[in-house]
Short mmCIF file of N, CA, C and O in Angstrom, two decimals:
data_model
loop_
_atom_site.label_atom_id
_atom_site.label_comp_id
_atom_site.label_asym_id
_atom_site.label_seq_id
_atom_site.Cartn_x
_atom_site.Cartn_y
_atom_site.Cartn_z
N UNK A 1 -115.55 44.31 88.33
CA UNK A 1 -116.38 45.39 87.89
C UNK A 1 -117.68 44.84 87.31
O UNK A 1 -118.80 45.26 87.60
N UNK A 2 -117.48 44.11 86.69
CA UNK A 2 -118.45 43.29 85.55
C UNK A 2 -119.94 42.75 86.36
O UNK A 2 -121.11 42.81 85.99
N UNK A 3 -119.17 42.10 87.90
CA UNK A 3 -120.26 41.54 89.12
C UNK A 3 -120.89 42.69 89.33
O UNK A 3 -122.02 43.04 88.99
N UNK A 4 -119.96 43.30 89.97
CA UNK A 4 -120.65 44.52 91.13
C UNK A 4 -121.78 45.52 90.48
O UNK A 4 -122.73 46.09 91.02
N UNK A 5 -121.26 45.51 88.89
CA UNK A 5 -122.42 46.36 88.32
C UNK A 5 -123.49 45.52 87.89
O UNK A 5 -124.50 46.21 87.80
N UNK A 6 -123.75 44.09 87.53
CA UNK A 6 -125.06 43.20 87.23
C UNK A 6 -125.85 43.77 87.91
O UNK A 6 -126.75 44.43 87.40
N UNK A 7 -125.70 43.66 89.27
CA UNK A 7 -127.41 43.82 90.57
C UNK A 7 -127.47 45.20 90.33
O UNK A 7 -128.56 45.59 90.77
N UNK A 8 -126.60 46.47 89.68
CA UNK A 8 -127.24 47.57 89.67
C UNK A 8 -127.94 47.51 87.81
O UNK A 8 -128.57 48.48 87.40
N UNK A 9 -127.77 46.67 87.19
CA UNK A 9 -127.65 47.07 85.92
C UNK A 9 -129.23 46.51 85.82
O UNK A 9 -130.06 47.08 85.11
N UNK A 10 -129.50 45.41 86.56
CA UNK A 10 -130.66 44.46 86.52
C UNK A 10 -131.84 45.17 87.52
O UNK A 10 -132.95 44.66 87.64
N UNK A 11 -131.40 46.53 88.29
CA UNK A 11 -132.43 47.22 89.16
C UNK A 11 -132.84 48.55 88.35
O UNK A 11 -133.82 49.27 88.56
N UNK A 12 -131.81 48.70 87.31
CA UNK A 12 -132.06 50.25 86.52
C UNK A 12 -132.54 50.02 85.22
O UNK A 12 -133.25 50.91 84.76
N UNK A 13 -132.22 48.60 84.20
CA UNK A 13 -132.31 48.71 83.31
C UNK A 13 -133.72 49.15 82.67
O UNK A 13 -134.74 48.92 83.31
N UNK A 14 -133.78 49.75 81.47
CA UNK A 14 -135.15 50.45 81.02
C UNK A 14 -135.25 51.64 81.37
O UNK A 14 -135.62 52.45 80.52
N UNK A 15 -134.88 52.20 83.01
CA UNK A 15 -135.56 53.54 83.58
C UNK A 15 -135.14 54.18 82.80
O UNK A 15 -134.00 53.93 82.41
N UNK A 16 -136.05 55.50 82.10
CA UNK A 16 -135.95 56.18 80.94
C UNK A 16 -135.30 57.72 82.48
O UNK A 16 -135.28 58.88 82.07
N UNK A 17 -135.04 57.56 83.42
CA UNK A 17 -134.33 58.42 84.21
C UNK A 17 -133.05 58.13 84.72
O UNK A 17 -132.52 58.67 85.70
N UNK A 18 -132.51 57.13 83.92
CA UNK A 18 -131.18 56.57 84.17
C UNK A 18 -130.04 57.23 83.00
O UNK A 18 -129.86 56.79 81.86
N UNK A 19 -129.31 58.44 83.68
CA UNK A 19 -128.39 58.54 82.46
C UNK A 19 -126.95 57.81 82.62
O UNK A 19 -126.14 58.25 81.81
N UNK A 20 -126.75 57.40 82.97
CA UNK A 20 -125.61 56.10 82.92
C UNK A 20 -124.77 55.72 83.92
O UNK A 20 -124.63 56.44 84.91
N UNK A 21 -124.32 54.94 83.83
CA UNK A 21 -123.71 54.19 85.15
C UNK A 21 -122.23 54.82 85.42
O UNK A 21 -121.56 55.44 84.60
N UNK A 22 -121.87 54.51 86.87
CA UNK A 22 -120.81 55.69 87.38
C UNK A 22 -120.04 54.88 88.80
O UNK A 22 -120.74 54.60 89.77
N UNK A 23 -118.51 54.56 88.78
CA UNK A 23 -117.85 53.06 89.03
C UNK A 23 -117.49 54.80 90.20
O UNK A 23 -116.32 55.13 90.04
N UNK A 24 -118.19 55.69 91.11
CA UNK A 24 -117.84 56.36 91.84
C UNK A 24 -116.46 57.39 91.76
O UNK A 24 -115.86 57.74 92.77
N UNK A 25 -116.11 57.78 90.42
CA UNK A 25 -114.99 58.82 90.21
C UNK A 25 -115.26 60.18 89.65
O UNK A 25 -114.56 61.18 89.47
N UNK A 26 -116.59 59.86 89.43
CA UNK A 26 -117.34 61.09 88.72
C UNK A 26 -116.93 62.08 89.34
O UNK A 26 -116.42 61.95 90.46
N UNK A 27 -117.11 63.61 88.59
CA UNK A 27 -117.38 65.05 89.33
C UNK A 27 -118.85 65.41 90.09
O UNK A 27 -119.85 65.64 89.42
N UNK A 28 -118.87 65.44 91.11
CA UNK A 28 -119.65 66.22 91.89
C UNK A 28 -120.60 67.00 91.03
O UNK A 28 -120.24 67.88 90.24
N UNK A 29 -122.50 66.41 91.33
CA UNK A 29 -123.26 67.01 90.70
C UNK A 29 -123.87 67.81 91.66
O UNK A 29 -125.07 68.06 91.64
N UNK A 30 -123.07 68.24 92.54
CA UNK A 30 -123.62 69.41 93.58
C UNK A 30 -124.65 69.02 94.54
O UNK A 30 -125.37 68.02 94.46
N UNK A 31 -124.65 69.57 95.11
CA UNK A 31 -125.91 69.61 96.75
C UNK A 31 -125.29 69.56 97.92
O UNK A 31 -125.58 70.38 98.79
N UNK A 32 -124.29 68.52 98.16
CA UNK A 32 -124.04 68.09 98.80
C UNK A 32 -122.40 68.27 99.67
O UNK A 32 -121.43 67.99 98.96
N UNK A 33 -122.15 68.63 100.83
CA UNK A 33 -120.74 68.82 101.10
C UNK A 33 -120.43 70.37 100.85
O UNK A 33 -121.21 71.30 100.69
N UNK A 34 -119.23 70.34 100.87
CA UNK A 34 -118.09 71.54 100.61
C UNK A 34 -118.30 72.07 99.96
O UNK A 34 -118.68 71.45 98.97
N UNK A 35 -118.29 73.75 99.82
CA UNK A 35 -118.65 74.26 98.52
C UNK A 35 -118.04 74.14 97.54
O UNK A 35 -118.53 74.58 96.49
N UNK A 36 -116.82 73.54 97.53
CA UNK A 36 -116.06 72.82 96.26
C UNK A 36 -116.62 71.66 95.47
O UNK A 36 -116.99 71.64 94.29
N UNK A 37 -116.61 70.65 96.41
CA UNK A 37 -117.41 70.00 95.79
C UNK A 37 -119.00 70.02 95.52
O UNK A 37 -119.51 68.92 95.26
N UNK A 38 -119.86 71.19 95.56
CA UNK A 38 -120.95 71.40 94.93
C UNK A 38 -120.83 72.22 93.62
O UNK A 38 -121.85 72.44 92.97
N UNK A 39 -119.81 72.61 93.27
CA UNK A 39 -119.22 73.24 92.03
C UNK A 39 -118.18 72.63 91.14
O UNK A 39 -117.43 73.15 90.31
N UNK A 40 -118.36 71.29 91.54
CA UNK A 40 -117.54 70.58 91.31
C UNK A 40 -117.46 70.28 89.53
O UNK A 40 -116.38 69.76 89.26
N UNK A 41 -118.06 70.43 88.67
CA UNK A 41 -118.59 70.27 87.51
C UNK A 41 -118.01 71.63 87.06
O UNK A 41 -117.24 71.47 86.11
N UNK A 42 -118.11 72.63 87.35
CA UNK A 42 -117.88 73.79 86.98
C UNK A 42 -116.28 74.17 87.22
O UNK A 42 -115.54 74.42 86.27
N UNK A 43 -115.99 74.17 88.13
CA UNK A 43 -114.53 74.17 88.86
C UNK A 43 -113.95 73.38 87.84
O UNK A 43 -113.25 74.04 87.06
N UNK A 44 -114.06 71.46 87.47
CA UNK A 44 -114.06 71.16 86.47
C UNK A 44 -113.37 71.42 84.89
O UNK A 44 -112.42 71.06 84.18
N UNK A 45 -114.42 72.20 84.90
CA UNK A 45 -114.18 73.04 83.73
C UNK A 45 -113.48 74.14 83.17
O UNK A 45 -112.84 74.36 82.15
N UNK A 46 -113.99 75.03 84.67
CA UNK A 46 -112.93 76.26 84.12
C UNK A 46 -111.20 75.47 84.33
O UNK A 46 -110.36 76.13 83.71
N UNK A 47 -110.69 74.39 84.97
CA UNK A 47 -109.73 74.12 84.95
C UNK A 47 -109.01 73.53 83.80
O UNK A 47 -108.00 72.84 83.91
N UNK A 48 -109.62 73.86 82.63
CA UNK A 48 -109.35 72.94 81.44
C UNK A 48 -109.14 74.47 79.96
O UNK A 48 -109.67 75.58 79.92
N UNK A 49 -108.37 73.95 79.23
CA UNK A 49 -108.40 74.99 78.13
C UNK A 49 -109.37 75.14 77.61
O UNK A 49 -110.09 74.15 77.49
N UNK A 50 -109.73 76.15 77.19
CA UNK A 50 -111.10 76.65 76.40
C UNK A 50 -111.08 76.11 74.95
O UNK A 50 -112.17 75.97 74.40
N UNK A 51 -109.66 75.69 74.10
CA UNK A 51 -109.85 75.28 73.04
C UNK A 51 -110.55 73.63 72.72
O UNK A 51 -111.01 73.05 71.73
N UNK A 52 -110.26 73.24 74.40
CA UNK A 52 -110.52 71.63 74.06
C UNK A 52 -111.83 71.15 74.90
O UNK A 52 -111.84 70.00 75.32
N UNK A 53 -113.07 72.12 75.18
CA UNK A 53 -113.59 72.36 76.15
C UNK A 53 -115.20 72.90 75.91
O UNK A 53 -115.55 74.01 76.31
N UNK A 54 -116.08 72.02 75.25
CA UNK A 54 -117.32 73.04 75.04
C UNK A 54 -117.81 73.02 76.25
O UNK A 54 -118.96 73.45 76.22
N UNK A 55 -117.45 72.69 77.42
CA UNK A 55 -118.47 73.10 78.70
C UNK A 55 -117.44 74.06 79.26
O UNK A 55 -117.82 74.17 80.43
N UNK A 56 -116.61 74.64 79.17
CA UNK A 56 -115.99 75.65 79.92
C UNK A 56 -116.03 77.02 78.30
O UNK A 56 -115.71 78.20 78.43
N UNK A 57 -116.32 76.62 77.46
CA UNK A 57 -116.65 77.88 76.54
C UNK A 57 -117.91 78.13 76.99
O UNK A 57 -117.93 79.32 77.30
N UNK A 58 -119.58 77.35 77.30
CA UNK A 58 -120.18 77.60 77.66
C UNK A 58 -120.58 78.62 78.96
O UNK A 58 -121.40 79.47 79.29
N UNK A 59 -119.66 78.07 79.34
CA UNK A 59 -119.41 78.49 81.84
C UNK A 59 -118.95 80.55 80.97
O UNK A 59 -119.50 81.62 81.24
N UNK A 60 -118.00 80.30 80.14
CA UNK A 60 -117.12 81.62 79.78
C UNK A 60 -118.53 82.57 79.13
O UNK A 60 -118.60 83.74 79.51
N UNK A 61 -119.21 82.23 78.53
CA UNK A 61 -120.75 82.72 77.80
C UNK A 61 -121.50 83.29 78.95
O UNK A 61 -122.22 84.25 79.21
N UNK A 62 -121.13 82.50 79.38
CA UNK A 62 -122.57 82.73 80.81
C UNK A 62 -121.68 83.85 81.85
O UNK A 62 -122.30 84.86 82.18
N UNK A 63 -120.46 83.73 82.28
CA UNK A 63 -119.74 84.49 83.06
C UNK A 63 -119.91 85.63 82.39
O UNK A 63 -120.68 86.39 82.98
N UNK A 64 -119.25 86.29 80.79
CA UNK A 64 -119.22 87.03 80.12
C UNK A 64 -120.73 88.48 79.99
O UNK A 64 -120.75 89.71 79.96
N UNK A 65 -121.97 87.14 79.93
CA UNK A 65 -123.13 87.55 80.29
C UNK A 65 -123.46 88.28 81.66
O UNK A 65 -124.09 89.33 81.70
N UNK A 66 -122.97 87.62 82.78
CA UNK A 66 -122.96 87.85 84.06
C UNK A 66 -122.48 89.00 84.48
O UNK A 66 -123.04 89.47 85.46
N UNK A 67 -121.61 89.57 84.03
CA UNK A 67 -120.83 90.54 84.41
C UNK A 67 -120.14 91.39 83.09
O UNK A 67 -119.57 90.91 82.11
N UNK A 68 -120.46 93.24 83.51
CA UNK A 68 -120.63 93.86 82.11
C UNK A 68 -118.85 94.08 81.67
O UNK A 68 -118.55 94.55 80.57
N UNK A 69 -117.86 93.71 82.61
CA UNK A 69 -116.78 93.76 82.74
C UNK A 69 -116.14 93.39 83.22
O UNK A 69 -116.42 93.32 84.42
N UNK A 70 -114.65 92.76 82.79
CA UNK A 70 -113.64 92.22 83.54
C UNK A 70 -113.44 92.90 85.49
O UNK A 70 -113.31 92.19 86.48
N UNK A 71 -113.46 93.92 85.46
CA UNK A 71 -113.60 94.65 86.63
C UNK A 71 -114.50 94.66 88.07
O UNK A 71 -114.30 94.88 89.27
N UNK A 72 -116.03 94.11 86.83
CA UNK A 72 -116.86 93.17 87.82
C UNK A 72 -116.69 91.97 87.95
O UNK A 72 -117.46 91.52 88.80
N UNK A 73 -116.08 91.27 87.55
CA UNK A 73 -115.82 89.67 87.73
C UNK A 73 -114.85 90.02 88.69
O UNK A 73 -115.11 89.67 89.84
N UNK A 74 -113.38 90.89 88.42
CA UNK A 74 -112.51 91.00 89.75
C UNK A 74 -113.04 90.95 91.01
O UNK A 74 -112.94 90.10 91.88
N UNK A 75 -113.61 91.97 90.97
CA UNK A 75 -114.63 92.51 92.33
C UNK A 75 -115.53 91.28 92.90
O UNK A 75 -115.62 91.15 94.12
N UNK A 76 -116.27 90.26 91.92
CA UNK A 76 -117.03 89.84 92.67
C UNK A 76 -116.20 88.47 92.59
O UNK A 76 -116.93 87.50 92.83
N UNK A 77 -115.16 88.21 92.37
CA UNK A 77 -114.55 86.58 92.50
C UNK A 77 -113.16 86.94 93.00
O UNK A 77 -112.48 85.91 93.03
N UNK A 78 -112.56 87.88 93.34
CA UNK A 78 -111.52 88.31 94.39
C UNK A 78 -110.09 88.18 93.69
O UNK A 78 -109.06 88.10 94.35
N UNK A 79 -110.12 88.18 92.56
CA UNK A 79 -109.13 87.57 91.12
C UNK A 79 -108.77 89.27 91.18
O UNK A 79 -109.13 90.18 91.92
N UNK A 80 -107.80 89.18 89.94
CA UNK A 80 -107.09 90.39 89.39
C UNK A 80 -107.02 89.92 87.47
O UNK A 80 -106.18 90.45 86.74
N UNK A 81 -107.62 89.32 87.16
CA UNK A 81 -107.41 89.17 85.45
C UNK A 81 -107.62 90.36 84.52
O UNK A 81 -108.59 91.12 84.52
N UNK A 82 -106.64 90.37 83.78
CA UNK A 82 -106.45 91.27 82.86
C UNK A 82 -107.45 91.91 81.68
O UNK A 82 -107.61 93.01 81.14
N UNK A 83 -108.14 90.33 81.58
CA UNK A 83 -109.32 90.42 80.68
C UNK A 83 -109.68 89.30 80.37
O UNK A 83 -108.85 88.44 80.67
N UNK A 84 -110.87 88.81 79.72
CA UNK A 84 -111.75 87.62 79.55
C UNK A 84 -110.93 86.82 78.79
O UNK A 84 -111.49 85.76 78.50
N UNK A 85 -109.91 86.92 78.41
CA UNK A 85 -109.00 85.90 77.39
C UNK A 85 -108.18 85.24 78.61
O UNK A 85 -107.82 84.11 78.28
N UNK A 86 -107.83 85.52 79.65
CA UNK A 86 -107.68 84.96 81.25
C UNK A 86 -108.10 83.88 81.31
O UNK A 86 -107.37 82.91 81.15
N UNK A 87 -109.21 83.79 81.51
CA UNK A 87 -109.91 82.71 81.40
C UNK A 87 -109.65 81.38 80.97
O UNK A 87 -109.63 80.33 81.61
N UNK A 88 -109.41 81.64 79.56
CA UNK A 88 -109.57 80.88 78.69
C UNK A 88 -108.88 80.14 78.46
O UNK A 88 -109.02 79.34 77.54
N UNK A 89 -107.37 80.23 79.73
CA UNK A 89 -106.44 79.07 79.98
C UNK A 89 -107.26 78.34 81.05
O UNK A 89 -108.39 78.58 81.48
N UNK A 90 -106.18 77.20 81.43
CA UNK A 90 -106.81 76.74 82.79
C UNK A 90 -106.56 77.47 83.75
O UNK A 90 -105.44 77.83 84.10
N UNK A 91 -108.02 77.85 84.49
CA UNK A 91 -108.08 78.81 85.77
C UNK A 91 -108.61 77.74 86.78
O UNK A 91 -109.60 77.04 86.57
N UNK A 92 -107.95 77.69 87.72
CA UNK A 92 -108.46 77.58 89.42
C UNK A 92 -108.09 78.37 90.42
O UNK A 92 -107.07 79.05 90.47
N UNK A 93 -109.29 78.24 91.60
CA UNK A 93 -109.37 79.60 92.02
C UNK A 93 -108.00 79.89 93.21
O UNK A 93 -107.40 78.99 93.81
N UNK A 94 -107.77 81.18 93.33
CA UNK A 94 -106.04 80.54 94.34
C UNK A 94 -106.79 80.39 95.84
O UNK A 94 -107.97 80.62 96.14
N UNK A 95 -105.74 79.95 96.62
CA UNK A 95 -105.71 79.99 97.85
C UNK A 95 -106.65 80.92 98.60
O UNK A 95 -106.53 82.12 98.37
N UNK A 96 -107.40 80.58 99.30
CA UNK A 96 -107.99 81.39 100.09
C UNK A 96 -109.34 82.26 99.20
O UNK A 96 -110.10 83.07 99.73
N UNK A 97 -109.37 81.93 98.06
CA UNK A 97 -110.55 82.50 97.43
C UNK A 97 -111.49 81.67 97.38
O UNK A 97 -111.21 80.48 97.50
N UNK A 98 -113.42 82.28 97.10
CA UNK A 98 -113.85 81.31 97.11
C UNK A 98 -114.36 79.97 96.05
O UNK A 98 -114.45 80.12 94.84
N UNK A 99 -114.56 79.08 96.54
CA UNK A 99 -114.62 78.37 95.35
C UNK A 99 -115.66 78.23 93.66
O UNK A 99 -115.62 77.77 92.51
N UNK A 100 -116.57 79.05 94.66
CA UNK A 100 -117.15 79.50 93.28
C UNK A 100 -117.74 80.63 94.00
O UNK A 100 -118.44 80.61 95.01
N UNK A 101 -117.32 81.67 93.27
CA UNK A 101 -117.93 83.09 93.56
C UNK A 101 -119.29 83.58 93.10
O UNK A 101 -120.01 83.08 92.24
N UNK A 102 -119.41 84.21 93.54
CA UNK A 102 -120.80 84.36 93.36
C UNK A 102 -121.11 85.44 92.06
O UNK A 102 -122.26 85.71 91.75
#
C-alpha cells in the first residue's frame, strides 16, 4: 500500500483540490455507470439508521422538503411507507424499483 500510494502522493501533494486519497473502495461520487451506482452516496445512506447517520438525517430533510406528504413520496418512489419515521430505519429500495426516484 505504502509503494503504490508514494507516486500518487508525490503527484498530488499541496493541490489545495485534493480531498484525500482513496485505495478504490469508496462509494460512487456519481456520473458515471448504472443508475445505482450514480446514487451511490445516497443509496449509501438511506441504508443506514438515522440515529447513527448525519448524512442520511440530512437526505431525510431534503426528502421531507421535497414532498408535502408521505403519499407523494409513495407515488413518486413506488414504496408503500406508512410515514416519514419509515425511513428512518435502514431503507433500500426493493426489487424492481428505481434506484433513486425521482
Amino acid at each position: 500500500m505504502q509503494s503504490s500510494l508514494q507516486r500518487l502522493v508525490s503527484r498530488v501533494k499541496g493541490d489545495p483540490w485534493c480531498l484525500g486519497y482513496f485505495v478504490d473502495n469508496e462509494l460512487s461520487w456519481g456520473g458515471f455507470g448504472e443508475e445505482g451506482g450514480r446514487y451511490g452516496l445516497g443509496l449509501g445512506a438511506l441504508s443506514l439508521p438515522v440515529a447513527t447517520s448525519p448524512a442520511k438525517r440530512a437526505i431525510l430533510d431534503q426528502i421531507e422538503k421535497k414532498y408535502a406528504d408521505i403519499s407523494q413520496l409513495n407515488d413518486a418512489w413506488k414504496t408503500n411507507l406508512s410515514g416519514w419515521q419509515a425511513l428512518e430505519a435502514p431503507w433500500k429500495p426493493a426489487a424492481g424499483q428505481p434506484a433513486w426516484p425521482a
